PDB file of C-alpha atoms in Angstrom:
ATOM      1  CA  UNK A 103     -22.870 149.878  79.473  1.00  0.00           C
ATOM      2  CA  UNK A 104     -22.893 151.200  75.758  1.00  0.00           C
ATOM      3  CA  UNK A 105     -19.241 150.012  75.880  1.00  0.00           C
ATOM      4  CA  UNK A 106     -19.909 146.487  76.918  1.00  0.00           C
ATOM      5  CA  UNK A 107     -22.909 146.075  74.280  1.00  0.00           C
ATOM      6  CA  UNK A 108     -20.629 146.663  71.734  1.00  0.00           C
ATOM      7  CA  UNK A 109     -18.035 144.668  72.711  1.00  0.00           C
ATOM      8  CA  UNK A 110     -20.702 141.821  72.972  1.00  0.00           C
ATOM      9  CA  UNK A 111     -21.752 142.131  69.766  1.00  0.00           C
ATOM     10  CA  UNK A 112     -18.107 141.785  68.607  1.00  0.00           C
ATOM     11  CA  UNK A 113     -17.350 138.533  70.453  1.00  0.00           C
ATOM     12  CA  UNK A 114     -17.174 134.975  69.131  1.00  0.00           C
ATOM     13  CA  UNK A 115     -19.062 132.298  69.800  1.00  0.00           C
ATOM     14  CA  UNK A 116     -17.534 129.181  70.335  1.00  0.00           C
ATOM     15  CA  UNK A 117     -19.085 127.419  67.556  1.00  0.00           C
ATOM     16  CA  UNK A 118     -17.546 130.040  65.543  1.00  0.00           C
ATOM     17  CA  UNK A 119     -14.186 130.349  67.200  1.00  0.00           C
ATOM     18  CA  UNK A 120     -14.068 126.436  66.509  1.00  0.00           C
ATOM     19  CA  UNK A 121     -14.623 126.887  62.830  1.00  0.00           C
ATOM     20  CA  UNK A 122     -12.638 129.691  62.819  1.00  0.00           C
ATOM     21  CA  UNK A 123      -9.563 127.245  63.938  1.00  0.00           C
ATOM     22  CA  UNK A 124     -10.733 124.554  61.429  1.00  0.00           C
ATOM     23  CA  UNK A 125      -9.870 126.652  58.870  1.00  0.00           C
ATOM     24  CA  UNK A 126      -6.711 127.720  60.286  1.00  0.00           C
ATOM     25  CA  UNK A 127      -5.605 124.506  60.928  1.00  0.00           C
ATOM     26  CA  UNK A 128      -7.062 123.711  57.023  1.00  0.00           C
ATOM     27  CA  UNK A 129      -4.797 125.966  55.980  1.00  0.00           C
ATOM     28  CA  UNK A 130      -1.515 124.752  57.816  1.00  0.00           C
ATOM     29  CA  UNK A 131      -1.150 126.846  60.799  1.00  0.00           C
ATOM     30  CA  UNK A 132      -1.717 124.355  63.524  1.00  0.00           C
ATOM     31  CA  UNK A 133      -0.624 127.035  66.154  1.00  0.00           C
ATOM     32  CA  UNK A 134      -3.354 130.261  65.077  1.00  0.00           C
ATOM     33  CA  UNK A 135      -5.978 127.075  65.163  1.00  0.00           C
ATOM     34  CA  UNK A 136      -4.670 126.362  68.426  1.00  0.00           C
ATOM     35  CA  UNK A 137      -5.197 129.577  69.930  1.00  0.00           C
ATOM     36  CA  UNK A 138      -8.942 129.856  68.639  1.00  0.00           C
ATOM     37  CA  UNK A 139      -9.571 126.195  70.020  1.00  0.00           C
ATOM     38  CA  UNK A 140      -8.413 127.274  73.301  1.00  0.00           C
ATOM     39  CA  UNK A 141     -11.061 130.938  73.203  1.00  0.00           C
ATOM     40  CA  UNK A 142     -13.592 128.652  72.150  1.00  0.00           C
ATOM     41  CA  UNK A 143     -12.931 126.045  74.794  1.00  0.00           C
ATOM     42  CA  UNK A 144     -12.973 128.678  77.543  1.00  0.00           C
ATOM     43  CA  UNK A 145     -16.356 129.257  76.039  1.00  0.00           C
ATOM     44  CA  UNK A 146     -17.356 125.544  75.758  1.00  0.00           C
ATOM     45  CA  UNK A 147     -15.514 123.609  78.239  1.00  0.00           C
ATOM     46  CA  UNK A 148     -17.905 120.396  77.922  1.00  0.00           C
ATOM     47  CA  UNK A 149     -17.441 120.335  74.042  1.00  0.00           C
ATOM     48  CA  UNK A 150     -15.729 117.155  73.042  1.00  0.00           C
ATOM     49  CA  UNK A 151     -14.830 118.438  69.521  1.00  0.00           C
ATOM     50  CA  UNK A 152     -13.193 121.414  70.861  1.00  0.00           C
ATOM     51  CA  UNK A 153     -11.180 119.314  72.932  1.00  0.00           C
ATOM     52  CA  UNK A 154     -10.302 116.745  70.157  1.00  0.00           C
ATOM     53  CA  UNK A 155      -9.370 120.148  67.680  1.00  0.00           C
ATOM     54  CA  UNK A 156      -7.162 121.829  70.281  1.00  0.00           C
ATOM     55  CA  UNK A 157      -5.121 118.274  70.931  1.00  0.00           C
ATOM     56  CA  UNK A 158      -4.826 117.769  67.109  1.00  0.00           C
ATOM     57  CA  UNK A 159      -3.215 121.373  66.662  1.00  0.00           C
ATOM     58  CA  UNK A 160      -0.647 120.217  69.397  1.00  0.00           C
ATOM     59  CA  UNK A 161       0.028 116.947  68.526  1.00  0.00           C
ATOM     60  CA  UNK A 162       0.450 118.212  64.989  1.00  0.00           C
ATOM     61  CA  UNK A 163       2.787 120.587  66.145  1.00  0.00           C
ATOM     62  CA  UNK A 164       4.723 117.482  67.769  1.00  0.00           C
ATOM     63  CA  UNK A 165       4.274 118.736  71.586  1.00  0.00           C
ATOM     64  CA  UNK A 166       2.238 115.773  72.764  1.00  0.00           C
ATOM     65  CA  UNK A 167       2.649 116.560  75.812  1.00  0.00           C
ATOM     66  CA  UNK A 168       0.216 119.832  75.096  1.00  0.00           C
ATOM     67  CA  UNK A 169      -1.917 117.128  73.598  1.00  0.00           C
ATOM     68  CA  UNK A 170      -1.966 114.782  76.189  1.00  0.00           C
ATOM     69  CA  UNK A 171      -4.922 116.663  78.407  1.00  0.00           C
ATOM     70  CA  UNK A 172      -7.122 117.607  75.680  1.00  0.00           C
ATOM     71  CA  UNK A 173      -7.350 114.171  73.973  1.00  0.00           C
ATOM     72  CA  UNK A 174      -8.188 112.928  77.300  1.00  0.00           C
ATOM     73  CA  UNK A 175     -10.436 115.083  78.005  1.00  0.00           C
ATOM     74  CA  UNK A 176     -12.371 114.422  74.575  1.00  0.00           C
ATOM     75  CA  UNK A 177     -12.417 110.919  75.439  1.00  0.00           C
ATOM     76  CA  UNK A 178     -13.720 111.884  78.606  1.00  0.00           C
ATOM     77  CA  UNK A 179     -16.574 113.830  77.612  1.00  0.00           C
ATOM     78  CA  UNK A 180     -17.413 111.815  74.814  1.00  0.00           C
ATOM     79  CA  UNK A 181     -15.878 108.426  73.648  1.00  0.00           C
ATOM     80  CA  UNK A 182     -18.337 108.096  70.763  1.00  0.00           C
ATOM     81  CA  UNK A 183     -17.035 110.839  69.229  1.00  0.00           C
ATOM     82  CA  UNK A 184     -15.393 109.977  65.950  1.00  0.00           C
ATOM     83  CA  UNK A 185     -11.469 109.296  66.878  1.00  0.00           C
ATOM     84  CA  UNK A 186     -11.420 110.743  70.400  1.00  0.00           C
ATOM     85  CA  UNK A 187      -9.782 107.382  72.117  1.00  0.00           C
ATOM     86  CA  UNK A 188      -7.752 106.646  69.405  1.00  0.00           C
ATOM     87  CA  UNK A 189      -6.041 110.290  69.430  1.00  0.00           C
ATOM     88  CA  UNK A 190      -5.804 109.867  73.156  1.00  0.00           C
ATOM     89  CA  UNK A 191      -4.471 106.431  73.109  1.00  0.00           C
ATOM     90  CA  UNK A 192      -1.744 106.849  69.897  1.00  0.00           C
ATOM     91  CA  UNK A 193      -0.459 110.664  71.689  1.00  0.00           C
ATOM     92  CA  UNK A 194      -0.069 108.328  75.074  1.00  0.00           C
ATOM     93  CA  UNK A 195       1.618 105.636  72.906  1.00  0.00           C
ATOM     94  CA  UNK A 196       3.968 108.698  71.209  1.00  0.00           C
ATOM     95  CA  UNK A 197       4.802 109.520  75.228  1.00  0.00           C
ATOM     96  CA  UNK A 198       5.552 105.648  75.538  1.00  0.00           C
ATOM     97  CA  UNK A 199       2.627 105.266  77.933  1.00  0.00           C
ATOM     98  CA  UNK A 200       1.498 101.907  76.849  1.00  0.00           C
ATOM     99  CA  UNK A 201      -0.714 100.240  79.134  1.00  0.00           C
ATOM    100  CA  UNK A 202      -2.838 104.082  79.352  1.00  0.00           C
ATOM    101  CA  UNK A 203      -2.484 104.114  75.529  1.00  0.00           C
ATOM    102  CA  UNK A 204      -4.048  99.938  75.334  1.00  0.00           C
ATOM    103  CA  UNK A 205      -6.776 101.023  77.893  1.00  0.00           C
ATOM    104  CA  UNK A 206      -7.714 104.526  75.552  1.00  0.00           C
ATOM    105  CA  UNK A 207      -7.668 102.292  72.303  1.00  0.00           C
ATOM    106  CA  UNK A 208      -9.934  99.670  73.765  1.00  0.00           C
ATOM    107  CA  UNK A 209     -12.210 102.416  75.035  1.00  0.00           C
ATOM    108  CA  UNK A 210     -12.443 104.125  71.143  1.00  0.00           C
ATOM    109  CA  UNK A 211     -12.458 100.943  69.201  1.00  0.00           C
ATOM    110  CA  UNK A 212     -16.379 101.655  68.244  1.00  0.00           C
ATOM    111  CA  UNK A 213     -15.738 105.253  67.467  1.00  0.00           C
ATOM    112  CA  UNK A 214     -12.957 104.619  65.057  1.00  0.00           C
ATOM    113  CA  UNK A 215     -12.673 106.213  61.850  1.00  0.00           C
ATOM    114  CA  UNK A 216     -10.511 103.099  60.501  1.00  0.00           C
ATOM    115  CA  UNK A 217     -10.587 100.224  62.817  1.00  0.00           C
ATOM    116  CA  UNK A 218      -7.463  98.745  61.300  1.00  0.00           C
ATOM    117  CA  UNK A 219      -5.522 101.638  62.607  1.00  0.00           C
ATOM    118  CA  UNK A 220      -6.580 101.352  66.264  1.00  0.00           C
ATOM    119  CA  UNK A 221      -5.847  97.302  66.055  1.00  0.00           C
ATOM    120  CA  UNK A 222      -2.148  98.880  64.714  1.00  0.00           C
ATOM    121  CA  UNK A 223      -2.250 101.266  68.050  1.00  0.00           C
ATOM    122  CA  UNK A 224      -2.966  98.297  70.186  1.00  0.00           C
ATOM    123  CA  UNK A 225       0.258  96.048  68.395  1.00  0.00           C
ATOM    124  CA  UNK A 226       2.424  98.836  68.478  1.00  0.00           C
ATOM    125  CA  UNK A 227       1.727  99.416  71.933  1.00  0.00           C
ATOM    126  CA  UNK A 228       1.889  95.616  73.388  1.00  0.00           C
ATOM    127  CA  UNK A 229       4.921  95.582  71.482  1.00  0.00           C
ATOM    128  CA  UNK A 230       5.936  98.248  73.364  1.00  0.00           C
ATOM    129  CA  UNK A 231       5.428  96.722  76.489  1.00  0.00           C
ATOM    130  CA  UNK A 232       7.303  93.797  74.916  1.00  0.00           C
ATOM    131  CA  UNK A 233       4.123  91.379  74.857  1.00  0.00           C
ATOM    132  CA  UNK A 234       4.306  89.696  71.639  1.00  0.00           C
ATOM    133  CA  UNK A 235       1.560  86.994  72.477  1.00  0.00           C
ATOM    134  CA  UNK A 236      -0.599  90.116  72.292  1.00  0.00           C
ATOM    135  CA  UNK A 237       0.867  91.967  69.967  1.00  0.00           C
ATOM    136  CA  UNK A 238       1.170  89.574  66.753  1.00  0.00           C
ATOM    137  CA  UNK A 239      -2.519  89.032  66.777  1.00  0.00           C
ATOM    138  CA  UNK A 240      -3.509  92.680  66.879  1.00  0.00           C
ATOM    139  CA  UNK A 241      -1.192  92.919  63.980  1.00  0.00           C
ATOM    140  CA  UNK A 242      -2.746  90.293  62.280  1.00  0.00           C
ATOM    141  CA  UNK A 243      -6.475  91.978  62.923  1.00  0.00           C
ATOM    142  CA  UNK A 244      -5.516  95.285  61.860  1.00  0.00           C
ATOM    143  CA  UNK A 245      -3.780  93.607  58.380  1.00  0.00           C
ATOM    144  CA  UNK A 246      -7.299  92.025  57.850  1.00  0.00           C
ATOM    145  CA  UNK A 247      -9.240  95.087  58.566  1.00  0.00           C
ATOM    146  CA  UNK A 248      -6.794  96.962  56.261  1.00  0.00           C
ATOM    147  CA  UNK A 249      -7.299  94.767  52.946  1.00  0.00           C
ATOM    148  CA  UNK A 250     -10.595  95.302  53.018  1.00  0.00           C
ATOM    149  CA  UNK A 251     -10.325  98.614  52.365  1.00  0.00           C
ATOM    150  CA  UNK A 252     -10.040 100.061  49.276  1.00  0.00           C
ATOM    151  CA  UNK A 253      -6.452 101.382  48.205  1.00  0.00           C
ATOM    152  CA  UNK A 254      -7.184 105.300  47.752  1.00  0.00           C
ATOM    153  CA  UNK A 255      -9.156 105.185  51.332  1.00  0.00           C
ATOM    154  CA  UNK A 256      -5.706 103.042  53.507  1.00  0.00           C
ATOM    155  CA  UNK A 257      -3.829 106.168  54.003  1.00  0.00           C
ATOM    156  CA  UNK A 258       0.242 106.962  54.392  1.00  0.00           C
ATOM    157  CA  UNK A 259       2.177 104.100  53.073  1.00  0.00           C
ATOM    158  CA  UNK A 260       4.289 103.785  55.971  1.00  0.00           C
ATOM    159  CA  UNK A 261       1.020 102.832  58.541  1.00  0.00           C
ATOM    160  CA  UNK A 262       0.646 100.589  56.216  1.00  0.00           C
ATOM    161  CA  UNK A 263       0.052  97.367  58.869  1.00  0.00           C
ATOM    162  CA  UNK A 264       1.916  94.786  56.597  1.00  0.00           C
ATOM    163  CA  UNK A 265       5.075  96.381  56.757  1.00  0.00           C
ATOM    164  CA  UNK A 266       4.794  97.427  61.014  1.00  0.00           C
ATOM    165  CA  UNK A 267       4.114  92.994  61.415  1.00  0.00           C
ATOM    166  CA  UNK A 268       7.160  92.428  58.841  1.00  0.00           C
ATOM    167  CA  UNK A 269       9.068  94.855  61.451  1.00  0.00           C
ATOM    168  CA  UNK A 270       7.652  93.217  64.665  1.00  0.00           C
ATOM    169  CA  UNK A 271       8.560  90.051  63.306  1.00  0.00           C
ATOM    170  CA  UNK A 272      12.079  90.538  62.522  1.00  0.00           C
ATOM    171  CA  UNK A 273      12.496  92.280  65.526  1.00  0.00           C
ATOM    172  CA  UNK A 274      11.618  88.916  67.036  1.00  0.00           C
ATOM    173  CA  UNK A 275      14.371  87.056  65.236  1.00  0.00           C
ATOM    174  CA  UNK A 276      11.559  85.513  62.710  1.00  0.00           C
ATOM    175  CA  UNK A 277      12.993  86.916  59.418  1.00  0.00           C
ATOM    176  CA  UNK A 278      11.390  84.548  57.131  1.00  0.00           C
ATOM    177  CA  UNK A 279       8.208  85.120  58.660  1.00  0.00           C
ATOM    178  CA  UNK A 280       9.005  88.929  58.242  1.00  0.00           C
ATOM    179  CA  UNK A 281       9.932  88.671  54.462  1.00  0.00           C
ATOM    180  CA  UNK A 282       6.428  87.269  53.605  1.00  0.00           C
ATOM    181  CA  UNK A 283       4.991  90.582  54.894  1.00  0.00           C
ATOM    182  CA  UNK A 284       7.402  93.245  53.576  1.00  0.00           C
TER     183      UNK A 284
END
């Protein structure tokens, strides 16, 4: 009995096993964070933000197929939560599940961080279901939502919306379109 008191005094909590991976994964070791979001998820199996940290280690470890069941299961739990869908739906869209990624998207578009970027998720992913009637407008949206941000705030160059339509469109034999966008 002594034995187990002091082992209980010893043990995480799951609030701090989550912080505890926030700063691993802070520091660059998506794997250690990993571990910690996975203790603190056997801990707190209805926490959404659990869920959303553990599928971000994985998917930033490349293995979206890890990924796959915790960012649904943060969308599941809770799809207000800040980036939950969109997580979900871009890790189904890296597994070249379109139509689950589309439905994910649509279900996170009010929780979005950036907006723009789930409008990109939905092009990229009609385009990969080769519907470009639905496909160039999303582009379209996501290039308006994107200018109205300010510069410093838009992110890695290469999501850059402008240059993904330029793409689209000369992959649908509309180069002169495409030049006006790259």
């Amino acid at each position: 009995m002594i034995l187990e008191l002091a082992l209980a005094a010893f043990a995480l909590s799951a609030t701090e096993l989550y912080q505890h991976g926030i700063a691993l994964f802070e520091k660059g070791d998506p794997q250690a964070a990993a571990h910690r979001f996975e203790e603190a998820r056997a801990l707190a199996p209805k926490d959404a933000r659990i869920w959303r940290a553990l599928g971000v280690s994985y998917a930033a470890m490349l293995d979206h197929q890890r990924a796959t069941e915790p960012f649904r299961q943060a969308c599941t739990l809770d799809p207000a939560l800040t980036d939950a869908c969109y997580y979900y739906g871009r890790n189904l869209y890296a597994l070249n599940r379109f139509e689950p990624a589309i439905a994910a998207l649509n279900k996170g578009m009010r929780a979005a961080r950036s907006p723009w970027q789930v409008h990109l998720g939905l092009a990229q992913a009609y385009e990969g279901l080769g519907d470009a009637k639905q496909s160039e407008p999303a582009y379209r949206k996501a290039i308006a939502m994107f200018e109205a941000v300010p510069r410093q705030e838009r992110g890695r160059p290469d999501f850059d919306p402008r240059l993904r339509l330029a793409i689209f469109l000369y992959r649908q034999g509309r180069a002169d379109d495409a030049l006006q966008w790259a």
